[in-house]
């Protein structure tokens, strides 16, 4: 798709959405795998002034219902699997009034389902909408690290800003061809792939999904010069059997975050890629807090230095700045407009709490060295990261507790072999209740996104709690995998992203 084609078709999408009743300021949820129609919808919504709400396409059940309800989306645009997942929830989401389906609809619905082809075929004039850079463009949901997921409000200025700065940080050039399999609902894909390509005028090759066995071959076929993704993707590439194709490409640079420095050297040697960077710390709230530009001063193992458009400090629990070499919570505030989120959708109290004392508190611990490089230490918040996805422990515990045999649930992260986390669920059953491993796994696979399904489960008589009744999760983490722990993977019980139903 050329830039001119993308411009023209997104004009028609904007007009078509307006024709079916979508107005500026309306929330439009997008629930689909990576495909061209998603890119068209992103820019069509932006031109219409509608607020897009891209959702993780693996969401279902209560995970999906919460984000649709919380955003107040009146329109859902999605593929067949996404629409199917949403239809089953319509009775509890009265605000959702219309659905636009990329494919043949999955069946009957209590709201009108419109064909995306008919929307895209509109010949109505492109809506003349007055927009400014501060207007809200998107609501992206965070992992819900201290509760249910919260919607980050991101302006048009935020998106155009990161389109520009990422070209500089990553050293993208006009003739580059970037290959990515990041899911396009994620902020990472938007700020490192889609928006920089639009800003810098280079080509982006966007895969429907990541497959380690074919990724390098795809890079060869498409004359790719730049590859990137999350650290687990890079580790999966290293884990593939060596092949003559490993160096039969034109890739000049790669970036996978997070990534161990020693593994970085192994990656460069294996694939013959001269530039490899992993130095970055950011969040959806502010996409890059610290960074090492690919051509600048770098410190492998660090997250780089603070970006020029943010003031970045480390505070103790009393919001007093700590000295270099000491661990503190990473806090930030903007030096210019449009470089951070504008708060949490519909949650003014949570926004005020996050910005207490006029600093945005990230909830993460870090340490500055004497030269100003930041090292990420740990998450202060109660969150997990699995298969490239953030998982809210609170949300997962609520979903697991809906099983009739479960009285209490606590989930913790255990170290995984290929970066990120494995999830362990510690369960207390109802009196006289019993449950088999296979039956519990079936419940998980039907009610949880694939990336949130725990690998480990332990049935306990009680959970360790402090005097305030809070579960002491550090004790559960320290216990790790015990003799009484079920390991679903070892039992041959697995679920993959291929199963979205």
PDB file of C-alpha atoms in Angstrom, residues 341-485:
ATOM      1  CA  UNK A 341      -0.534  10.784  28.059  1.00  0.00           C
ATOM      2  CA  UNK A 342      -3.313  13.117  29.193  1.00  0.00           C
ATOM      3  CA  UNK A 343      -4.526  10.986  32.088  1.00  0.00           C
ATOM      4  CA  UNK A 344      -6.638   7.873  32.528  1.00  0.00           C
ATOM      5  CA  UNK A 345      -9.994   7.761  30.767  1.00  0.00           C
ATOM      6  CA  UNK A 346     -12.857   8.297  33.198  1.00  0.00           C
ATOM      7  CA  UNK A 347     -10.566   8.023  36.236  1.00  0.00           C
ATOM      8  CA  UNK A 348      -9.633  11.483  37.529  1.00  0.00           C
ATOM      9  CA  UNK A 349      -8.692  10.114  40.963  1.00  0.00           C
ATOM     10  CA  UNK A 350      -6.250   7.599  39.459  1.00  0.00           C
ATOM     11  CA  UNK A 351      -4.821  10.370  37.274  1.00  0.00           C
ATOM     12  CA  UNK A 352      -4.255  12.643  40.260  1.00  0.00           C
ATOM     13  CA  UNK A 353      -2.659   9.807  42.207  1.00  0.00           C
ATOM     14  CA  UNK A 354      -0.301   9.013  39.329  1.00  0.00           C
ATOM     15  CA  UNK A 355       0.684  12.715  39.056  1.00  0.00           C
ATOM     16  CA  UNK A 356       1.005  13.364  42.784  1.00  0.00           C
ATOM     17  CA  UNK A 357       3.374  16.178  43.723  1.00  0.00           C
ATOM     18  CA  UNK A 358       3.370  17.228  40.053  1.00  0.00           C
ATOM     19  CA  UNK A 359       5.375  14.187  38.907  1.00  0.00           C
ATOM     20  CA  UNK A 360       4.053  11.187  37.033  1.00  0.00           C
ATOM     21  CA  UNK A 361       4.982   8.103  39.073  1.00  0.00           C
ATOM     22  CA  UNK A 362       5.737   5.153  36.806  1.00  0.00           C
ATOM     23  CA  UNK A 363       5.540   2.493  39.508  1.00  0.00           C
ATOM     24  CA  UNK A 364       8.913   1.130  38.412  1.00  0.00           C
ATOM     25  CA  UNK A 365      12.254   1.112  40.204  1.00  0.00           C
ATOM     26  CA  UNK A 366      15.478   2.252  38.561  1.00  0.00           C
ATOM     27  CA  UNK A 367      19.018   3.371  39.336  1.00  0.00           C
ATOM     28  CA  UNK A 368      21.132   6.089  37.682  1.00  0.00           C
ATOM     29  CA  UNK A 369      24.885   5.684  37.444  1.00  0.00           C
ATOM     30  CA  UNK A 370      27.326   8.588  37.710  1.00  0.00           C
ATOM     31  CA  UNK A 371      27.136   9.207  33.953  1.00  0.00           C
ATOM     32  CA  UNK A 372      23.353   9.410  33.869  1.00  0.00           C
ATOM     33  CA  UNK A 373      22.526   5.978  32.413  1.00  0.00           C
ATOM     34  CA  UNK A 374      19.401   4.391  33.868  1.00  0.00           C
ATOM     35  CA  UNK A 375      19.221   0.726  34.841  1.00  0.00           C
ATOM     36  CA  UNK A 376      15.739  -0.719  35.216  1.00  0.00           C
ATOM     37  CA  UNK A 377      15.562  -2.642  38.491  1.00  0.00           C
ATOM     38  CA  UNK A 378      12.066  -4.050  38.947  1.00  0.00           C
ATOM     39  CA  UNK A 379       8.357  -3.342  38.804  1.00  0.00           C
ATOM     40  CA  UNK A 380       7.070  -1.675  41.920  1.00  0.00           C
ATOM     41  CA  UNK A 381       3.538  -2.438  40.787  1.00  0.00           C
ATOM     42  CA  UNK A 382       1.970  -5.852  40.949  1.00  0.00           C
ATOM     43  CA  UNK A 383       2.198  -6.876  37.303  1.00  0.00           C
ATOM     44  CA  UNK A 384       3.396  -9.715  35.110  1.00  0.00           C
ATOM     45  CA  UNK A 385       4.652  -9.898  31.549  1.00  0.00           C
ATOM     46  CA  UNK A 386       4.059 -13.046  29.513  1.00  0.00           C
ATOM     47  CA  UNK A 387       4.610 -13.757  25.817  1.00  0.00           C
ATOM     48  CA  UNK A 388       5.137 -10.092  25.045  1.00  0.00           C
ATOM     49  CA  UNK A 389       1.924  -9.072  26.846  1.00  0.00           C
ATOM     50  CA  UNK A 390       1.375  -7.242  30.125  1.00  0.00           C
ATOM     51  CA  UNK A 391      -0.979  -9.101  32.450  1.00  0.00           C
ATOM     52  CA  UNK A 392      -2.826  -7.538  35.367  1.00  0.00           C
ATOM     53  CA  UNK A 393      -2.526  -9.852  38.343  1.00  0.00           C
ATOM     54  CA  UNK A 394      -5.678  -8.318  39.827  1.00  0.00           C
ATOM     55  CA  UNK A 395      -7.680  -8.920  36.673  1.00  0.00           C
ATOM     56  CA  UNK A 396      -6.356 -12.460  36.298  1.00  0.00           C
ATOM     57  CA  UNK A 397      -7.133 -13.304  39.921  1.00  0.00           C
ATOM     58  CA  UNK A 398     -10.699 -12.027  39.475  1.00  0.00           C
ATOM     59  CA  UNK A 399     -11.169 -14.155  36.365  1.00  0.00           C
ATOM     60  CA  UNK A 400      -9.782 -17.304  38.020  1.00  0.00           C
ATOM     61  CA  UNK A 401     -11.954 -16.768  41.095  1.00  0.00           C
ATOM     62  CA  UNK A 402     -15.066 -17.090  38.935  1.00  0.00           C
ATOM     63  CA  UNK A 403     -14.475 -20.841  38.882  1.00  0.00           C
ATOM     64  CA  UNK A 404     -17.050 -22.251  41.291  1.00  0.00           C
ATOM     65  CA  UNK A 405     -14.476 -24.357  43.128  1.00  0.00           C
ATOM     66  CA  UNK A 406     -12.049 -21.480  43.759  1.00  0.00           C
ATOM     67  CA  UNK A 407     -12.402 -19.471  46.977  1.00  0.00           C
ATOM     68  CA  UNK A 408      -9.218 -17.389  46.663  1.00  0.00           C
ATOM     69  CA  UNK A 409      -6.597 -16.883  43.964  1.00  0.00           C
ATOM     70  CA  UNK A 410      -3.201 -15.192  43.939  1.00  0.00           C
ATOM     71  CA  UNK A 411      -0.949 -15.076  40.886  1.00  0.00           C
ATOM     72  CA  UNK A 412       2.766 -14.324  40.801  1.00  0.00           C
ATOM     73  CA  UNK A 413       5.520 -14.184  38.226  1.00  0.00           C
ATOM     74  CA  UNK A 414       8.266 -16.795  38.150  1.00  0.00           C
ATOM     75  CA  UNK A 415      11.382 -16.473  36.017  1.00  0.00           C
ATOM     76  CA  UNK A 416      10.937 -17.993  32.559  1.00  0.00           C
ATOM     77  CA  UNK A 417      13.609 -19.562  30.376  1.00  0.00           C
ATOM     78  CA  UNK A 418      13.185 -17.103  27.484  1.00  0.00           C
ATOM     79  CA  UNK A 419      12.897 -13.736  29.277  1.00  0.00           C
ATOM     80  CA  UNK A 420       9.755 -12.279  30.764  1.00  0.00           C
ATOM     81  CA  UNK A 421       7.635 -14.336  33.172  1.00  0.00           C
ATOM     82  CA  UNK A 422       5.905 -17.654  33.713  1.00  0.00           C
ATOM     83  CA  UNK A 423       2.671 -17.307  35.672  1.00  0.00           C
ATOM     84  CA  UNK A 424       1.921 -19.305  38.792  1.00  0.00           C
ATOM     85  CA  UNK A 425      -1.573 -19.353  40.299  1.00  0.00           C
ATOM     86  CA  UNK A 426      -1.936 -20.258  43.971  1.00  0.00           C
ATOM     87  CA  UNK A 427      -5.494 -21.318  44.737  1.00  0.00           C
ATOM     88  CA  UNK A 428      -7.544 -21.953  47.834  1.00  0.00           C
ATOM     89  CA  UNK A 429     -10.589 -24.079  47.095  1.00  0.00           C
ATOM     90  CA  UNK A 430     -14.086 -23.816  48.524  1.00  0.00           C
ATOM     91  CA  UNK A 431     -14.815 -26.186  51.435  1.00  0.00           C
ATOM     92  CA  UNK A 432     -15.122 -29.799  50.243  1.00  0.00           C
ATOM     93  CA  UNK A 433     -14.380 -28.756  46.648  1.00  0.00           C
ATOM     94  CA  UNK A 434     -11.965 -30.676  44.444  1.00  0.00           C
ATOM     95  CA  UNK A 435     -10.657 -30.047  40.971  1.00  0.00           C
ATOM     96  CA  UNK A 436      -8.572 -31.950  38.460  1.00  0.00           C
ATOM     97  CA  UNK A 437      -5.691 -30.344  36.602  1.00  0.00           C
ATOM     98  CA  UNK A 438      -7.169 -31.074  33.171  1.00  0.00           C
ATOM     99  CA  UNK A 439     -10.553 -29.582  34.092  1.00  0.00           C
ATOM    100  CA  UNK A 440      -8.934 -26.432  35.505  1.00  0.00           C
ATOM    101  CA  UNK A 441      -6.806 -26.018  32.390  1.00  0.00           C
ATOM    102  CA  UNK A 442      -9.917 -26.330  30.223  1.00  0.00           C
ATOM    103  CA  UNK A 443     -11.561 -23.569  32.281  1.00  0.00           C
ATOM    104  CA  UNK A 444      -8.480 -21.373  31.829  1.00  0.00           C
ATOM    105  CA  UNK A 445      -8.301 -21.932  28.063  1.00  0.00           C
ATOM    106  CA  UNK A 446     -11.981 -21.078  27.596  1.00  0.00           C
ATOM    107  CA  UNK A 447     -12.030 -17.985  29.790  1.00  0.00           C
ATOM    108  CA  UNK A 448      -8.571 -16.415  29.614  1.00  0.00           C
ATOM    109  CA  UNK A 449      -6.496 -14.922  26.803  1.00  0.00           C
ATOM    110  CA  UNK A 450      -3.836 -17.434  25.806  1.00  0.00           C
ATOM    111  CA  UNK A 451      -1.011 -15.291  27.196  1.00  0.00           C
ATOM    112  CA  UNK A 452      -2.671 -15.063  30.634  1.00  0.00           C
ATOM    113  CA  UNK A 453      -3.140 -18.823  31.143  1.00  0.00           C
ATOM    114  CA  UNK A 454      -0.943 -19.813  34.129  1.00  0.00           C
ATOM    115  CA  UNK A 455       1.713 -22.414  33.467  1.00  0.00           C
ATOM    116  CA  UNK A 456       1.869 -23.416  37.135  1.00  0.00           C
ATOM    117  CA  UNK A 457      -0.923 -24.018  39.656  1.00  0.00           C
ATOM    118  CA  UNK A 458      -0.650 -24.912  43.317  1.00  0.00           C
ATOM    119  CA  UNK A 459      -3.614 -25.790  45.526  1.00  0.00           C
ATOM    120  CA  UNK A 460      -3.055 -24.523  49.066  1.00  0.00           C
ATOM    121  CA  UNK A 461      -4.988 -24.658  52.329  1.00  0.00           C
ATOM    122  CA  UNK A 462      -4.495 -20.899  52.736  1.00  0.00           C
ATOM    123  CA  UNK A 463      -2.552 -17.946  51.352  1.00  0.00           C
ATOM    124  CA  UNK A 464       0.082 -16.136  53.439  1.00  0.00           C
ATOM    125  CA  UNK A 465      -1.277 -12.734  54.529  1.00  0.00           C
ATOM    126  CA  UNK A 466      -0.073  -9.827  56.633  1.00  0.00           C
ATOM    127  CA  UNK A 467      -1.934  -8.180  59.488  1.00  0.00           C
ATOM    128  CA  UNK A 468      -3.915  -6.057  57.009  1.00  0.00           C
ATOM    129  CA  UNK A 469      -5.105  -9.153  55.155  1.00  0.00           C
ATOM    130  CA  UNK A 470      -2.950  -8.500  52.079  1.00  0.00           C
ATOM    131  CA  UNK A 471      -1.468 -11.563  50.399  1.00  0.00           C
ATOM    132  CA  UNK A 472       2.297 -11.612  50.854  1.00  0.00           C
ATOM    133  CA  UNK A 473       3.179 -12.450  47.289  1.00  0.00           C
ATOM    134  CA  UNK A 474       6.893 -12.350  47.904  1.00  0.00           C
ATOM    135  CA  UNK A 475       6.499 -15.576  49.897  1.00  0.00           C
ATOM    136  CA  UNK A 476       4.649 -17.199  47.001  1.00  0.00           C
ATOM    137  CA  UNK A 477       7.365 -16.073  44.576  1.00  0.00           C
ATOM    138  CA  UNK A 478      10.119 -17.305  46.869  1.00  0.00           C
ATOM    139  CA  UNK A 479       8.460 -20.742  47.100  1.00  0.00           C
ATOM    140  CA  UNK A 480       8.632 -21.089  43.308  1.00  0.00           C
ATOM    141  CA  UNK A 481       7.794 -24.483  41.827  1.00  0.00           C
ATOM    142  CA  UNK A 482       7.258 -26.999  44.624  1.00  0.00           C
ATOM    143  CA  UNK A 483       6.612 -30.728  44.631  1.00  0.00           C
ATOM    144  CA  UNK A 484       2.884 -29.995  44.833  1.00  0.00           C
ATOM    145  CA  UNK A 485       2.846 -27.601  41.877  1.00  0.00           C
TER     146      UNK A 485
END
